[in-house]
PDB file of C-alpha atoms in Angstrom:
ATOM      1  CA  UNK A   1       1.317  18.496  11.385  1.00  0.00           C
ATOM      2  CA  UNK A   2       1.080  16.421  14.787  1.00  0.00           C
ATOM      3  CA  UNK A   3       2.263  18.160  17.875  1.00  0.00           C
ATOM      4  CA  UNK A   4       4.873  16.402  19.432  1.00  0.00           C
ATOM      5  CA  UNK A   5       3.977  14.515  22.657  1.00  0.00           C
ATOM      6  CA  UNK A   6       5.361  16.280  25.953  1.00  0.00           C
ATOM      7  CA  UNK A   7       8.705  13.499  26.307  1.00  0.00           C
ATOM      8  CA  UNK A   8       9.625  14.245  22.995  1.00  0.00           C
ATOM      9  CA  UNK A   9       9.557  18.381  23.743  1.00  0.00           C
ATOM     10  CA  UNK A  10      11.461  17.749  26.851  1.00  0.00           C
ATOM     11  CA  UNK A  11      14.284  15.377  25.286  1.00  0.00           C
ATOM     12  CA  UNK A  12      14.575  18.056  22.343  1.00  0.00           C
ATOM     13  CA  UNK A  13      15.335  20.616  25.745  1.00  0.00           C
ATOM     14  CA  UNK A  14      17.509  18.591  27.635  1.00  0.00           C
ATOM     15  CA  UNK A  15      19.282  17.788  24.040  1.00  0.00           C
ATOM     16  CA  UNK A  16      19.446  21.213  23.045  1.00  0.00           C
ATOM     17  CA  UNK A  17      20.783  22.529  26.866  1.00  0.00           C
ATOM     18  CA  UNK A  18      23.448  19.888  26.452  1.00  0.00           C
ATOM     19  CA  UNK A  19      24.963  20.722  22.799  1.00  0.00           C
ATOM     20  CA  UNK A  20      25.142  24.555  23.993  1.00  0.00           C
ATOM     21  CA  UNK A  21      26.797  23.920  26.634  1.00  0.00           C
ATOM     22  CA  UNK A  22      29.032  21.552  24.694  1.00  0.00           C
ATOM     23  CA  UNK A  23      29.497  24.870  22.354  1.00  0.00           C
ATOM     24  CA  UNK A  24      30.789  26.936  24.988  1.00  0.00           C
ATOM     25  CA  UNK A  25      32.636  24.283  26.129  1.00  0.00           C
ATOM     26  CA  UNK A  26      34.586  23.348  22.871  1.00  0.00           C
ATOM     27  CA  UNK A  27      34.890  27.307  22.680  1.00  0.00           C
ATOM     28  CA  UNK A  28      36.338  27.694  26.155  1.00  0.00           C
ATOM     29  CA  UNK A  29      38.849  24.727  25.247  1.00  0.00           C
ATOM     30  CA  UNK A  30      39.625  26.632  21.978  1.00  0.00           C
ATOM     31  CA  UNK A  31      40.778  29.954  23.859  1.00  0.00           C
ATOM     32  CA  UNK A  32      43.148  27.834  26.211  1.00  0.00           C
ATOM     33  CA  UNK A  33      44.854  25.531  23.598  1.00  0.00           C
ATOM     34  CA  UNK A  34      45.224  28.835  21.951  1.00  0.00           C
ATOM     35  CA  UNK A  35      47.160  30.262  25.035  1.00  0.00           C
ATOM     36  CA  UNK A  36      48.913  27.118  25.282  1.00  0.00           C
ATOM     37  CA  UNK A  37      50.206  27.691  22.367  1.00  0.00           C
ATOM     38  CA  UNK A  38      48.474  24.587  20.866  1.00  0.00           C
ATOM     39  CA  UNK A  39      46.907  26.053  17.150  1.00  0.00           C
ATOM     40  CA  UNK A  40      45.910  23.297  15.400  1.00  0.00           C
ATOM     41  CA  UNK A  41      44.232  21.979  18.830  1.00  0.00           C
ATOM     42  CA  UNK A  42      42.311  25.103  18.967  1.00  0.00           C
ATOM     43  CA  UNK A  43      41.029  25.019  15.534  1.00  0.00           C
ATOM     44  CA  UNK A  44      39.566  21.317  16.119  1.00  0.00           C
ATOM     45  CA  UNK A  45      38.016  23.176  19.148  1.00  0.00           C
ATOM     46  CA  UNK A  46      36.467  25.539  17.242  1.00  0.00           C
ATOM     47  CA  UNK A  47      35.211  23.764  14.748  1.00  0.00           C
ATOM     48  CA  UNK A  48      33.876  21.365  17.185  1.00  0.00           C
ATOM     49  CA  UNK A  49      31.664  24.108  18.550  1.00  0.00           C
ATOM     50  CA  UNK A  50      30.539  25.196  15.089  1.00  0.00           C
ATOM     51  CA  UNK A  51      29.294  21.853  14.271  1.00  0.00           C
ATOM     52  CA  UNK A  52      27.363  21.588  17.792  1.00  0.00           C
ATOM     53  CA  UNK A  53      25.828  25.242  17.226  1.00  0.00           C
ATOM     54  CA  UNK A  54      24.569  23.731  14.143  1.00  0.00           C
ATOM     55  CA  UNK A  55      23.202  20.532  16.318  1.00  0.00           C
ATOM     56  CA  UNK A  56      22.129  23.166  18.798  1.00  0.00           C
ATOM     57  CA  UNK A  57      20.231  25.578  16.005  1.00  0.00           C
ATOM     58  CA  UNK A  58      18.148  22.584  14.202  1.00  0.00           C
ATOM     59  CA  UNK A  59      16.742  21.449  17.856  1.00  0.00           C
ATOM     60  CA  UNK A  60      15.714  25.336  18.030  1.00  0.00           C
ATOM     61  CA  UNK A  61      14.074  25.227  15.088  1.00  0.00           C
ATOM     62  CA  UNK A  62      12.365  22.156  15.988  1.00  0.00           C
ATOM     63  CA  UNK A  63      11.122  23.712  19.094  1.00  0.00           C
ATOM     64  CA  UNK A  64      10.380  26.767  17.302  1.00  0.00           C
ATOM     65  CA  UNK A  65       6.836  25.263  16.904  1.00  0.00           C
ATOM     66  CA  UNK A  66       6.276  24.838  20.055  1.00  0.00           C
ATOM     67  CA  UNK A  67       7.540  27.545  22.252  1.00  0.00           C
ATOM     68  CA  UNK A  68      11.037  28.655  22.926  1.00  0.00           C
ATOM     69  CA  UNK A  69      12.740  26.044  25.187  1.00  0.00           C
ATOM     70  CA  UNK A  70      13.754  28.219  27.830  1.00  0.00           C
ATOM     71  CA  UNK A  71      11.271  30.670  28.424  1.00  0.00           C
ATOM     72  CA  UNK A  72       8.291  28.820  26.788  1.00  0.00           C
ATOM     73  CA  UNK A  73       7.139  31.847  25.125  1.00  0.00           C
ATOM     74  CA  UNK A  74       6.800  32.043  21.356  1.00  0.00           C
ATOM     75  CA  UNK A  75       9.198  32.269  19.085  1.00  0.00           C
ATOM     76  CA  UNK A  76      10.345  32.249  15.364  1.00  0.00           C
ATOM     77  CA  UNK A  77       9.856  35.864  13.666  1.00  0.00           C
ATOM     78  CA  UNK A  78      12.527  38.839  15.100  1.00  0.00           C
ATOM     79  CA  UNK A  79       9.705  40.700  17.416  1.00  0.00           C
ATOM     80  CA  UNK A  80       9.007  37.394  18.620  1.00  0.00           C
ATOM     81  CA  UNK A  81      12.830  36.494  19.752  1.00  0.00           C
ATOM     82  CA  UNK A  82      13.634  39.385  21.127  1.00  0.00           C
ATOM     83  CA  UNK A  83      10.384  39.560  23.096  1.00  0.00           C
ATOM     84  CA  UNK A  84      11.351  35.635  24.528  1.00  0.00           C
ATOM     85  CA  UNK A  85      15.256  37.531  24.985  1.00  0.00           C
ATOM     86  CA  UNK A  86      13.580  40.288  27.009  1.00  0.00           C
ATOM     87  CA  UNK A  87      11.249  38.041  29.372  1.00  0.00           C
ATOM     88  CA  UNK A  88      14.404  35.456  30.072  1.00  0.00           C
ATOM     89  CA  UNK A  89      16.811  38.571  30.878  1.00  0.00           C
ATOM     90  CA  UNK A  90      14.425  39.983  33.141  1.00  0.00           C
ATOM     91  CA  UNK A  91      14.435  36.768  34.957  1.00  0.00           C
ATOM     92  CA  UNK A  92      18.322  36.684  34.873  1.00  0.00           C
ATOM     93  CA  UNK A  93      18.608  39.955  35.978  1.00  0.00           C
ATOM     94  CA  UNK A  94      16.529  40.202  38.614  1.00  0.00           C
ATOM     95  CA  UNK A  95      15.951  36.799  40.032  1.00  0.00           C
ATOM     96  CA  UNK A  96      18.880  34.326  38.553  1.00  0.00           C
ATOM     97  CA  UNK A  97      21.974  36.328  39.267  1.00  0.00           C
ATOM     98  CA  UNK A  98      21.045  38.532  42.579  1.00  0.00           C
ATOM     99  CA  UNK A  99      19.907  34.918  44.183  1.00  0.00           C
ATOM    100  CA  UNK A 100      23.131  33.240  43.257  1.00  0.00           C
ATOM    101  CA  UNK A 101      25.264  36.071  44.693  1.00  0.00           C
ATOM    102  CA  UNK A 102      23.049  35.922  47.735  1.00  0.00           C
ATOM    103  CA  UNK A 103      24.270  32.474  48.086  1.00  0.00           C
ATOM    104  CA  UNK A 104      27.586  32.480  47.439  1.00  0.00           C
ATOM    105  CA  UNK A 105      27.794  35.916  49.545  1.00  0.00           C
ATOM    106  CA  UNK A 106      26.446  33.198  52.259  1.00  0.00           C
ATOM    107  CA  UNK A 107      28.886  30.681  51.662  1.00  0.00           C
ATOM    108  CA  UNK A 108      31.443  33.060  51.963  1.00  0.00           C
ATOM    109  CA  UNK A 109      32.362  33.144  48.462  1.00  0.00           C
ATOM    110  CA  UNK A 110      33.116  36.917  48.189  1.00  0.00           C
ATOM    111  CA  UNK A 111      34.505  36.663  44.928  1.00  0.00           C
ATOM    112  CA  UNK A 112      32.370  34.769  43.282  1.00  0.00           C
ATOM    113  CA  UNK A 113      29.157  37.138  44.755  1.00  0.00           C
ATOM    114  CA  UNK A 114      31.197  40.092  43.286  1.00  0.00           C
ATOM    115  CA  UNK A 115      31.425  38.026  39.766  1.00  0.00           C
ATOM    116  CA  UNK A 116      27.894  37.145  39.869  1.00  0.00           C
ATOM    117  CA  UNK A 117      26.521  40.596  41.072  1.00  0.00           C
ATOM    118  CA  UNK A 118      28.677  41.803  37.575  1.00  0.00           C
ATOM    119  CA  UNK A 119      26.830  39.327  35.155  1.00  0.00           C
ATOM    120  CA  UNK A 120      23.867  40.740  36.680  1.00  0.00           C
ATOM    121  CA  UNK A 121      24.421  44.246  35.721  1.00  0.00           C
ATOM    122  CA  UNK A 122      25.297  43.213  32.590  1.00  0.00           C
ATOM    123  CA  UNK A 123      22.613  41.479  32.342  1.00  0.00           C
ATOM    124  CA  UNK A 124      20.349  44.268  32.756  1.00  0.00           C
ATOM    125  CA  UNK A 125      22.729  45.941  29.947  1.00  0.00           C
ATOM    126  CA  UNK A 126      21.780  43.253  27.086  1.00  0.00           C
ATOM    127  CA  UNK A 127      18.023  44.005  28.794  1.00  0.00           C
ATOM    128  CA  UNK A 128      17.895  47.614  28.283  1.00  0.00           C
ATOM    129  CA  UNK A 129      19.231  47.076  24.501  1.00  0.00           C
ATOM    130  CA  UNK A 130      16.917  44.379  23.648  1.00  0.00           C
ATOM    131  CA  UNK A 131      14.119  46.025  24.870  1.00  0.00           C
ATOM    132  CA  UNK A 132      15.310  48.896  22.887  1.00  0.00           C
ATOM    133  CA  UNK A 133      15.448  46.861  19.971  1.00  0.00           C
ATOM    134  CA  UNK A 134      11.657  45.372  20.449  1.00  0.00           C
ATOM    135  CA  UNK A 135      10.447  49.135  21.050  1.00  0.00           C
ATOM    136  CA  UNK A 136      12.419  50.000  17.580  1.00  0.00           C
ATOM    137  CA  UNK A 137      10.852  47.005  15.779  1.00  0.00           C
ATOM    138  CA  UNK A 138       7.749  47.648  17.097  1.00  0.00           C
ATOM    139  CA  UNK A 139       7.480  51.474  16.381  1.00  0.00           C
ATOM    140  CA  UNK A 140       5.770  52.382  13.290  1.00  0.00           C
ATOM    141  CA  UNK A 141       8.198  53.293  10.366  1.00  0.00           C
ATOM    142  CA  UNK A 142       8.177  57.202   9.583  1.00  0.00           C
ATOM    143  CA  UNK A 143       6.452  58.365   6.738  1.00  0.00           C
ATOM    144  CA  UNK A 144       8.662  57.766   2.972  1.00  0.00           C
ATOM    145  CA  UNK A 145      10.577  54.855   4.636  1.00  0.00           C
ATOM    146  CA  UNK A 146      11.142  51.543   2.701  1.00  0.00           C
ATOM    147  CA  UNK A 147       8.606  49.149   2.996  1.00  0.00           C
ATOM    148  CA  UNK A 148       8.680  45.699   1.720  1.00  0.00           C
ATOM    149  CA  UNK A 149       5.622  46.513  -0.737  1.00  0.00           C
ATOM    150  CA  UNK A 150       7.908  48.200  -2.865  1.00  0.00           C
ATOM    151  CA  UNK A 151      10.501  50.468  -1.435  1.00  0.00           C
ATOM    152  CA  UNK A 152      10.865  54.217  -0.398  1.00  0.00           C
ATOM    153  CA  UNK A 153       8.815  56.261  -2.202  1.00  0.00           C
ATOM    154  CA  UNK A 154       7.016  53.845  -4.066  1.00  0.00           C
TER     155      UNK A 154
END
């Protein structure tokens, strides 16, 4: 199968950055309707976002190819997510979130630094479990365990 040319990978990223946002969007608009008191509004909401994570999951698995969109590392089998996961939360973590605080910190936005310096730590949470995930995945299993050539104790 051809490659796709590099416009066509960058539309697919743009496209696929768009719909999930649009997800958490609709989802966000779901949760207030639903305060509002507004049910059937919420549903539509909700189902809104469904169908754009479904949008949102066949551009992944277009790109899955390629690279993953955001970190451009490889992607498609478990190991390999949670590997791209790990690389773009250590970014997040330790770059993304302590600049932004920095900034708003700098605008005076107190608040928002103290939000931002929160995502960060949790952040490094979802780090520290996905990485213990990888090291689980990666470890080899223990002797007698099931195995996909036939099960335990075969």
């Amino acid at each position: 199968m051809a490659q796709p040319s590099n416009g066509l990978v960058g539309e697919l990223r743009a496209t696929l950055a768009a719909e999930a946002t649009a997800v958490q969007r609709y989802t966000y608009f779901a949760q207030v309707a639903e305060i509002e008191g507004h049910g059937e509004t919420a549903r539509a909401f909700r189902e809104l976002a469904e169908s754009v994570a479904c949008v949102a999951h066949g551009h992944l698995d277009a790109l899955q190819d390629i690279a993953d969109p955001h970190t451009l590392q490889t992607v498609g089998d478990t190991r390999l997510n949670l590997a791209a996961s790990v690389a773009d939360m250590l970014h997040e973590a330790n770059e993304v979130y302590p600049r932004l605080a920095t900034d708003a910190r700098e605008e005076g936005r107190d608040d928002v630094a103290s939000w931002l310096t929160t995502l960060g730590s949790l952040k490094r949470a979802h780090l520290a479990r996905c990485e213990q995930l990888l090291n689980t995945l990666e470890a080899p299993l223990p002797a007698g365990a099931a195995t996909t050539e036939g099960g335990a104790g075969a």
